[in-house]
GROMACS .gro file of C-alpha atoms in nm:
model
  299
    1MET     CA    1  -5.044  -5.649   4.325
    2THR     CA    2  -5.110  -5.958   4.513
    3MET     CA    3  -5.064  -6.018   4.872
    4LYS     CA    4  -4.755  -6.250   4.784
    5ASN     CA    5  -4.588  -5.989   4.592
    6LEU     CA    6  -4.686  -5.699   4.849
    7PHE     CA    7  -4.509  -5.915   5.122
    8ALA     CA    8  -4.203  -5.972   4.882
    9ALA     CA    9  -4.173  -5.601   4.819
   10ALA     CA   10  -4.192  -5.520   5.192
   11LEU     CA   11  -3.940  -5.764   5.285
   12ALA     CA   12  -3.705  -5.627   5.011
   13LEU     CA   13  -3.752  -5.261   5.130
   14THR     CA   14  -3.678  -5.378   5.482
   15LEU     CA   15  -3.356  -5.568   5.402
   16ALA     CA   16  -3.245  -5.286   5.163
   17SER     CA   17  -3.269  -5.012   5.434
   18ALA     CA   18  -2.920  -4.907   5.582
   19ALA     CA   19  -3.065  -4.773   5.866
   20LYS     CA   20  -3.099  -5.002   6.202
   21ALA     CA   21  -3.441  -4.863   6.296
   22GLU     CA   22  -3.713  -5.075   6.465
   23LEU     CA   23  -3.963  -5.228   6.210
   24PRO     CA   24  -4.254  -5.422   6.273
   25VAL     CA   25  -4.158  -5.808   6.297
   26LEU     CA   26  -4.336  -6.046   6.042
   27ASP     CA   27  -4.442  -6.349   6.180
   28PHE     CA   28  -4.612  -6.568   5.904
   29ASP     CA   29  -4.677  -6.860   6.139
   30GLN     CA   30  -4.898  -6.654   6.361
   31GLY     CA   31  -5.169  -6.599   6.055
   32ALA     CA   32  -5.264  -6.245   5.971
   33VAL     CA   33  -5.058  -5.959   5.928
   34ASP     CA   34  -5.139  -5.596   5.975
   35VAL     CA   35  -5.025  -5.526   5.584
   36LYS     CA   36  -5.179  -5.142   5.623
   37SER     CA   37  -4.960  -5.086   5.947
   38LEU     CA   38  -4.638  -5.261   5.797
   39VAL     CA   39  -4.659  -5.047   5.453
   40SER     CA   40  -4.692  -4.730   5.654
   41SER     CA   41  -4.387  -4.804   5.868
   42LEU     CA   42  -4.181  -4.878   5.576
   43LYS     CA   43  -4.266  -4.570   5.393
   44SER     CA   44  -4.171  -4.375   5.700
   45GLU     CA   45  -3.859  -4.549   5.729
   46VAL     CA   46  -3.747  -4.499   5.377
   47LYS     CA   47  -3.827  -4.127   5.370
   48GLN     CA   48  -3.611  -4.071   5.669
   49ASP     CA   49  -3.329  -4.290   5.509
   50LYS     CA   50  -3.375  -4.132   5.160
   51THR     CA   51  -3.065  -3.963   4.980
   52GLU     CA   52  -3.157  -3.737   4.672
   53VAL     CA   53  -2.943  -3.847   4.345
   54LYS     CA   54  -2.981  -3.644   4.041
   55GLY     CA   55  -2.821  -3.740   3.707
   56VAL     CA   56  -2.550  -3.541   3.529
   57GLN     CA   57  -2.702  -3.253   3.315
   58ALA     CA   58  -2.575  -3.200   2.967
   59ALA     CA   59  -2.612  -2.929   2.717
   60TYR     CA   60  -2.453  -2.822   2.387
   61VAL     CA   61  -2.272  -2.508   2.444
   62ARG     CA   62  -2.071  -2.406   2.136
   63ALA     CA   63  -1.878  -2.565   1.836
   64THR     CA   64  -1.547  -2.436   1.693
   65ARG     CA   65  -1.527  -2.247   1.395
   66ASP     CA   66  -1.309  -2.347   1.083
   67CYS     CA   67  -1.280  -2.114   0.785
   68ALA     CA   68  -1.108  -2.113   0.452
   69SER     CA   69  -1.065  -1.821   0.203
   70PHE     CA   70  -1.054  -1.893  -0.162
   71VAL     CA   71  -0.909  -1.641  -0.384
   72PHE     CA   72  -0.973  -1.613  -0.766
   73GLU     CA   73  -0.698  -1.446  -0.962
   74PRO     CA   74  -0.823  -1.223  -1.271
   75ASN     CA   75  -0.679  -1.482  -1.515
   76GLY     CA   76  -0.688  -1.792  -1.282
   77PRO     CA   77  -0.923  -2.092  -1.294
   78ALA     CA   78  -1.322  -2.040  -1.224
   79VAL     CA   79  -1.307  -2.367  -0.963
   80SER     CA   80  -1.115  -2.371  -0.673
   81PRO     CA   81  -0.950  -2.665  -0.507
   82GLN     CA   82  -1.091  -2.897  -0.251
   83VAL     CA   83  -1.052  -2.785   0.129
   84TRP     CA   84  -1.155  -3.001   0.426
   85LEU     CA   85  -1.311  -2.793   0.716
   86GLN     CA   86  -1.374  -2.945   1.062
   87SER     CA   87  -1.554  -2.842   1.363
   88THR     CA   88  -1.617  -2.980   1.706
   89GLU     CA   89  -1.909  -2.946   1.930
   90TYR     CA   90  -1.847  -2.897   2.305
   91ILE     CA   91  -2.097  -3.050   2.573
   92GLN     CA   92  -2.124  -2.871   2.889
   93GLU     CA   93  -2.203  -3.126   3.180
   94CYS     CA   94  -2.311  -3.007   3.538
   95HIS     CA   95  -2.326  -3.217   3.844
   96PRO     CA   96  -2.457  -3.117   4.204
   97VAL     CA   97  -2.192  -3.156   4.476
   98GLY     CA   98  -2.098  -3.032   4.806
   99ASN     CA   99  -2.333  -2.964   5.084
  100PRO     CA  100  -2.523  -2.708   5.074
  101PRO     CA  101  -2.538  -2.874   4.705
  102HIS     CA  102  -2.414  -2.644   4.430
  103GLN     CA  103  -2.368  -2.721   4.026
  104GLN     CA  104  -2.000  -2.796   3.904
  105CYS     CA  105  -1.982  -2.781   3.533
  106TRP     CA  106  -1.713  -2.872   3.301
  107GLU     CA  107  -1.714  -2.881   2.918
  108ARG     CA  108  -1.612  -3.201   2.701
  109PRO     CA  109  -1.575  -3.238   2.323
  110GLY     CA  110  -1.878  -3.389   2.142
  111PHE     CA  111  -1.936  -3.474   1.772
  112THR     CA  112  -1.689  -3.351   1.530
  113HIS     CA  113  -1.797  -3.258   1.185
  114ASN     CA  114  -1.599  -3.273   0.867
  115GLU     CA  115  -1.696  -3.132   0.536
  116ARG     CA  116  -1.507  -3.096   0.201
  117VAL     CA  117  -1.543  -2.751   0.055
  118GLN     CA  118  -1.503  -2.658  -0.316
  119VAL     CA  119  -1.611  -2.311  -0.481
  120GLU     CA  120  -1.706  -2.225  -0.838
  121ILE     CA  121  -1.778  -1.896  -1.023
  122LEU     CA  122  -2.034  -2.006  -1.276
  123ASN     CA  123  -2.010  -1.794  -1.604
  124ARG     CA  124  -1.732  -1.610  -1.480
  125GLN     CA  125  -1.731  -1.231  -1.631
  126PRO     CA  126  -1.406  -1.018  -1.670
  127VAL     CA  127  -1.241  -0.839  -1.387
  128PHE     CA  128  -0.964  -0.557  -1.401
  129PRO     CA  129  -0.618  -0.679  -1.369
  130TRP     CA  130  -0.609  -0.564  -0.981
  131GLU     CA  131  -0.922  -0.731  -0.890
  132LYS     CA  132  -0.941  -1.056  -0.711
  133GLU     CA  133  -1.252  -1.250  -0.609
  134VAL     CA  134  -1.238  -1.363  -0.245
  135VAL     CA  135  -1.489  -1.613  -0.115
  136GLU     CA  136  -1.499  -1.742   0.271
  137VAL     CA  137  -1.651  -2.051   0.378
  138CYS     CA  138  -1.672  -2.143   0.733
  139LEU     CA  139  -1.799  -2.449   0.901
  140GLU     CA  140  -1.933  -2.424   1.271
  141GLY     CA  141  -2.102  -2.739   1.386
  142ASN     CA  142  -2.274  -2.884   1.091
  143TRP     CA  143  -2.345  -2.532   0.935
  144LEU     CA  144  -2.189  -2.414   0.639
  145SER     CA  145  -2.174  -2.036   0.580
  146GLU     CA  146  -2.053  -1.839   0.285
  147TYR     CA  147  -1.913  -1.486   0.251
  148VAL     CA  148  -1.802  -1.281  -0.039
  149ILE     CA  149  -1.502  -1.079   0.075
  150GLU     CA  150  -1.410  -0.925  -0.209
  151GLY     CA  151  -1.593  -0.933  -0.566
  152ALA     CA  152  -1.661  -0.718  -0.881
  153TYR     CA  153  -2.015  -0.842  -0.912
  154ASP     CA  154  -2.321  -0.903  -0.707
  155TYR     CA  155  -2.321  -1.296  -0.669
  156ARG     CA  156  -2.600  -1.516  -0.598
  157ILE     CA  157  -2.456  -1.786  -0.392
  158GLN     CA  158  -2.574  -2.140  -0.343
  159GLU     CA  159  -2.421  -2.440  -0.146
  160ARG     CA  160  -2.507  -2.826  -0.179
  161GLY     CA  161  -2.304  -3.070  -0.013
  162GLY     CA  162  -2.012  -2.856   0.037
  163TYR     CA  163  -1.998  -2.744  -0.322
  164VAL     CA  164  -2.048  -2.365  -0.312
  165THR     CA  165  -2.148  -2.171  -0.671
  166LEU     CA  166  -2.146  -1.819  -0.712
  167THR     CA  167  -2.335  -1.664  -0.999
  168PRO     CA  168  -2.241  -1.317  -1.110
  169GLY     CA  169  -2.517  -1.034  -1.122
  170LYS     CA  170  -2.454  -0.649  -1.184
  171ARG     CA  171  -2.111  -0.519  -1.174
  172ILE     CA  172  -2.001  -0.331  -0.882
  173PRO     CA  173  -1.719  -0.092  -0.809
  174THR     CA  174  -1.405  -0.269  -0.598
  175SER     CA  175  -1.152  -0.100  -0.398
  176PRO     CA  176  -0.864   0.040  -0.617
  177ASP     CA  177  -0.528  -0.115  -0.613
  178PRO     CA  178  -0.320   0.045  -0.342
  179ALA     CA  179  -0.028   0.000  -0.568
  180GLY     CA  180  -0.186   0.161  -0.866
  181LEU     CA  181   0.012   0.471  -0.808
  182MET     CA  182   0.366   0.506  -0.697
  183ALA     CA  183   0.538   0.785  -0.557
  184GLY     CA  184   0.862   0.927  -0.697
  185ARG     CA  185   1.126   1.107  -0.477
  186LEU     CA  186   1.064   1.403  -0.282
  187THR     CA  187   1.276   1.673  -0.446
  188PRO     CA  188   1.374   2.037  -0.320
  189ALA     CA  189   1.278   2.284  -0.564
  190GLY     CA  190   1.246   2.635  -0.532
  191ALA     CA  191   1.141   2.760  -0.197
  192ALA     CA  192   0.991   2.423  -0.124
  193PHE     CA  193   0.980   2.070  -0.259
  194SER     CA  194   0.796   1.881  -0.565
  195ILE     CA  195   0.720   1.521  -0.610
  196ALA     CA  196   0.584   1.331  -0.881
  197PHE     CA  197   0.343   1.021  -0.901
  198ASP     CA  198   0.313   0.748  -1.162
  199ASP     CA  199  -0.019   0.582  -1.233
  200ARG     CA  200   0.008   0.209  -1.343
  201TRP     CA  201  -0.361   0.190  -1.449
  202THR     CA  202  -0.413   0.528  -1.616
  203SER     CA  203  -0.589   0.361  -1.935
  204TYR     CA  204  -0.866   0.197  -1.736
  205TYR     CA  205  -0.956   0.530  -1.595
  206GLU     CA  206  -0.996   0.726  -1.886
  207GLY     CA  207  -1.249   1.017  -1.867
  208GLU     CA  208  -1.217   1.000  -1.474
  209LYS     CA  209  -1.005   1.171  -1.217
  210THR     CA  210  -0.753   1.063  -0.945
  211ALA     CA  211  -0.742   1.287  -0.625
  212ILE     CA  212  -0.405   1.285  -0.447
  213LYS     CA  213  -0.391   1.379  -0.094
  214ALA     CA  214  -0.044   1.523  -0.010
  215THR     CA  215   0.076   1.632   0.361
  216LEU     CA  216   0.423   1.804   0.351
  217THR     CA  217   0.544   1.734   0.723
  218GLU     CA  218   0.872   1.843   0.918
  219ASP     CA  219   1.046   1.572   1.067
  220VAL     CA  220   1.099   1.693   1.429
  221PRO     CA  221   1.359   1.496   1.634
  222GLY     CA  222   1.262   1.397   1.962
  223TRP     CA  223   0.908   1.552   1.919
  224PHE     CA  224   0.572   1.509   1.716
  225ASP     CA  225   0.614   1.604   1.349
  226LYS     CA  226   0.479   1.905   1.230
  227VAL     CA  227   0.254   1.954   0.952
  228ILE     CA  228   0.358   2.251   0.688
  229VAL     CA  229   0.078   2.209   0.441
  230GLU     CA  230  -0.195   1.959   0.344
  231LYS     CA  231  -0.355   1.951  -0.010
  232GLU     CA  232  -0.584   1.741  -0.212
  233ILE     CA  233  -0.572   1.795  -0.579
  234ALA     CA  234  -0.784   1.625  -0.838
  235PHE     CA  235  -0.631   1.526  -1.159
  236PRO     CA  236  -0.751   1.399  -1.492
  237ALA     CA  237  -0.650   1.046  -1.529
  238ALA     CA  238  -0.279   1.041  -1.700
  239ALA     CA  239   0.033   0.844  -1.685
  240SER     CA  240   0.196   1.090  -1.386
  241TYR     CA  241   0.085   1.371  -1.188
  242ALA     CA  242   0.309   1.618  -1.016
  243VAL     CA  243   0.247   1.810  -0.703
  244ASP     CA  244   0.467   2.117  -0.660
  245PHE     CA  245   0.441   2.254  -0.303
  246ASN     CA  246   0.575   2.622  -0.425
  247ASP     CA  247   0.229   2.660  -0.538
  248PHE     CA  248   0.125   2.666  -0.175
  249VAL     CA  249   0.388   2.862   0.006
  250ASN     CA  250   0.155   3.115   0.125
  251GLU     CA  251  -0.052   2.832   0.303
  252PHE     CA  252   0.236   2.713   0.491
  253GLN     CA  253   0.206   2.674   0.881
  254SER     CA  254   0.589   2.731   0.944
  255ARG     CA  255   0.877   2.823   0.702
  256LEU     CA  256   1.113   2.554   0.579
  257ARG     CA  257   1.451   2.514   0.755
  258ALA     CA  258   1.765   2.401   0.597
  259ASP     CA  259   1.859   2.186   0.901
  260ARG     CA  260   1.542   1.989   0.906
  261LYS     CA  261   1.442   1.696   0.691
  262TYR     CA  262   1.098   1.676   0.554
  263TYR     CA  263   0.880   1.393   0.411
  264VAL     CA  264   0.530   1.364   0.248
  265LYS     CA  265   0.241   1.172   0.399
  266TRP     CA  266   0.000   1.053   0.093
  267GLY     CA  267  -0.288   0.855  -0.025
  268PHE     CA  268  -0.496   0.886  -0.315
  269LYS     CA  269  -0.852   0.790  -0.440
  270ARG     CA  270  -1.037   0.729  -0.791
  271LEU     CA  271  -1.334   0.965  -0.864
  272GLY     CA  272  -1.572   0.775  -1.101
  273LYS     CA  273  -1.745   0.463  -1.153
  274VAL     CA  274  -1.475   0.214  -1.206
  275SER     CA  275  -1.354   0.206  -0.840
  276LYS     CA  276  -1.516   0.283  -0.499
  277GLN     CA  277  -1.422   0.645  -0.407
  278LYS     CA  278  -1.249   0.545  -0.091
  279LEU     CA  279  -0.914   0.717   0.025
  280VAL     CA  280  -0.606   0.481   0.006
  281ASP     CA  281  -0.334   0.554   0.249
  282ARG     CA  282  -0.008   0.501   0.111
  283GLY     CA  283   0.218   0.599   0.383
  284GLU     CA  284   0.508   0.839   0.352
  285THR     CA  285   0.797   0.918   0.132
  286GLU     CA  286   1.148   0.903   0.221
  287HIS     CA  287   1.268   1.206   0.451
  288VAL     CA  288   1.484   1.457   0.269
  289GLN     CA  289   1.694   1.740   0.384
  290TYR     CA  290   1.528   2.070   0.283
  291ALA     CA  291   1.805   2.282   0.046
  292PRO     CA  292   1.668   2.610  -0.071
  293ALA     CA  293   1.759   2.727  -0.414
  294LEU     CA  294   2.060   2.988  -0.426
  295GLU     CA  295   1.826   3.263  -0.563
  296VAL     CA  296   1.576   3.212  -0.290
  297ALA     CA  297   1.865   3.183  -0.020
  298ALA     CA  298   2.001   3.525  -0.146
  299ARG     CA  299   1.705   3.724  -0.126
   0.00000   0.00000   0.00000
């Protein structure tokens, strides 16, 4: 820096100072100036008057997540409609405030990403009438992720530019159809009750078994209902199955009463390779008044 520039910088710093402190007087008419002393004095004054200012600190913190489910029906098309997904990024900004200083932070929306998504099952393989293939695609920030929620095959998933393809691999069991079995009416019979179940998909389970879990329960007004007997019975696949609780009277935890109503909590599972061997809870039947047969009551 030249002597002329140094004088100019020193003068600018002197004029910019808000403090009215005593500073060296610059008298250019008297010739030589003690530059070293002047600069030292200016540095000291600036140091005393300095206020620390920091800029706003900003950082990416999160992005919204937008998802769409694509459902492929058994006899439906192998290509889904197009769906737009949107995800907005959020930035956290912080600024020092107060005395003593502390950080004050807030979030603001940043960039919003939009992605057009479509799903196709390549070389689609047959599925059972109750099976659906369900794929979920999510956008978070600028990242797409794909998940097979339900599927009858082990799929290889690929995505390019929002176009998702699934290639079926080996066959895998799926959950059984909850509506595959329907309960008939709980009917008083003999010393207890009987109930029948109709199987909608028996032809697909030929050679396998279906297990029915049935719990005969007493409806106790104003209190907890009482379990009379609980049984799980496996049947060879057939159009219908019958559970007669008279076969288990000796296992009843309490005798049936004519002034009470009863119902059956039930569920089923498929035992074989067609479906997953998981218990499907089907709730309970209607509540029916117990009416013992005349010959039983006469004993």
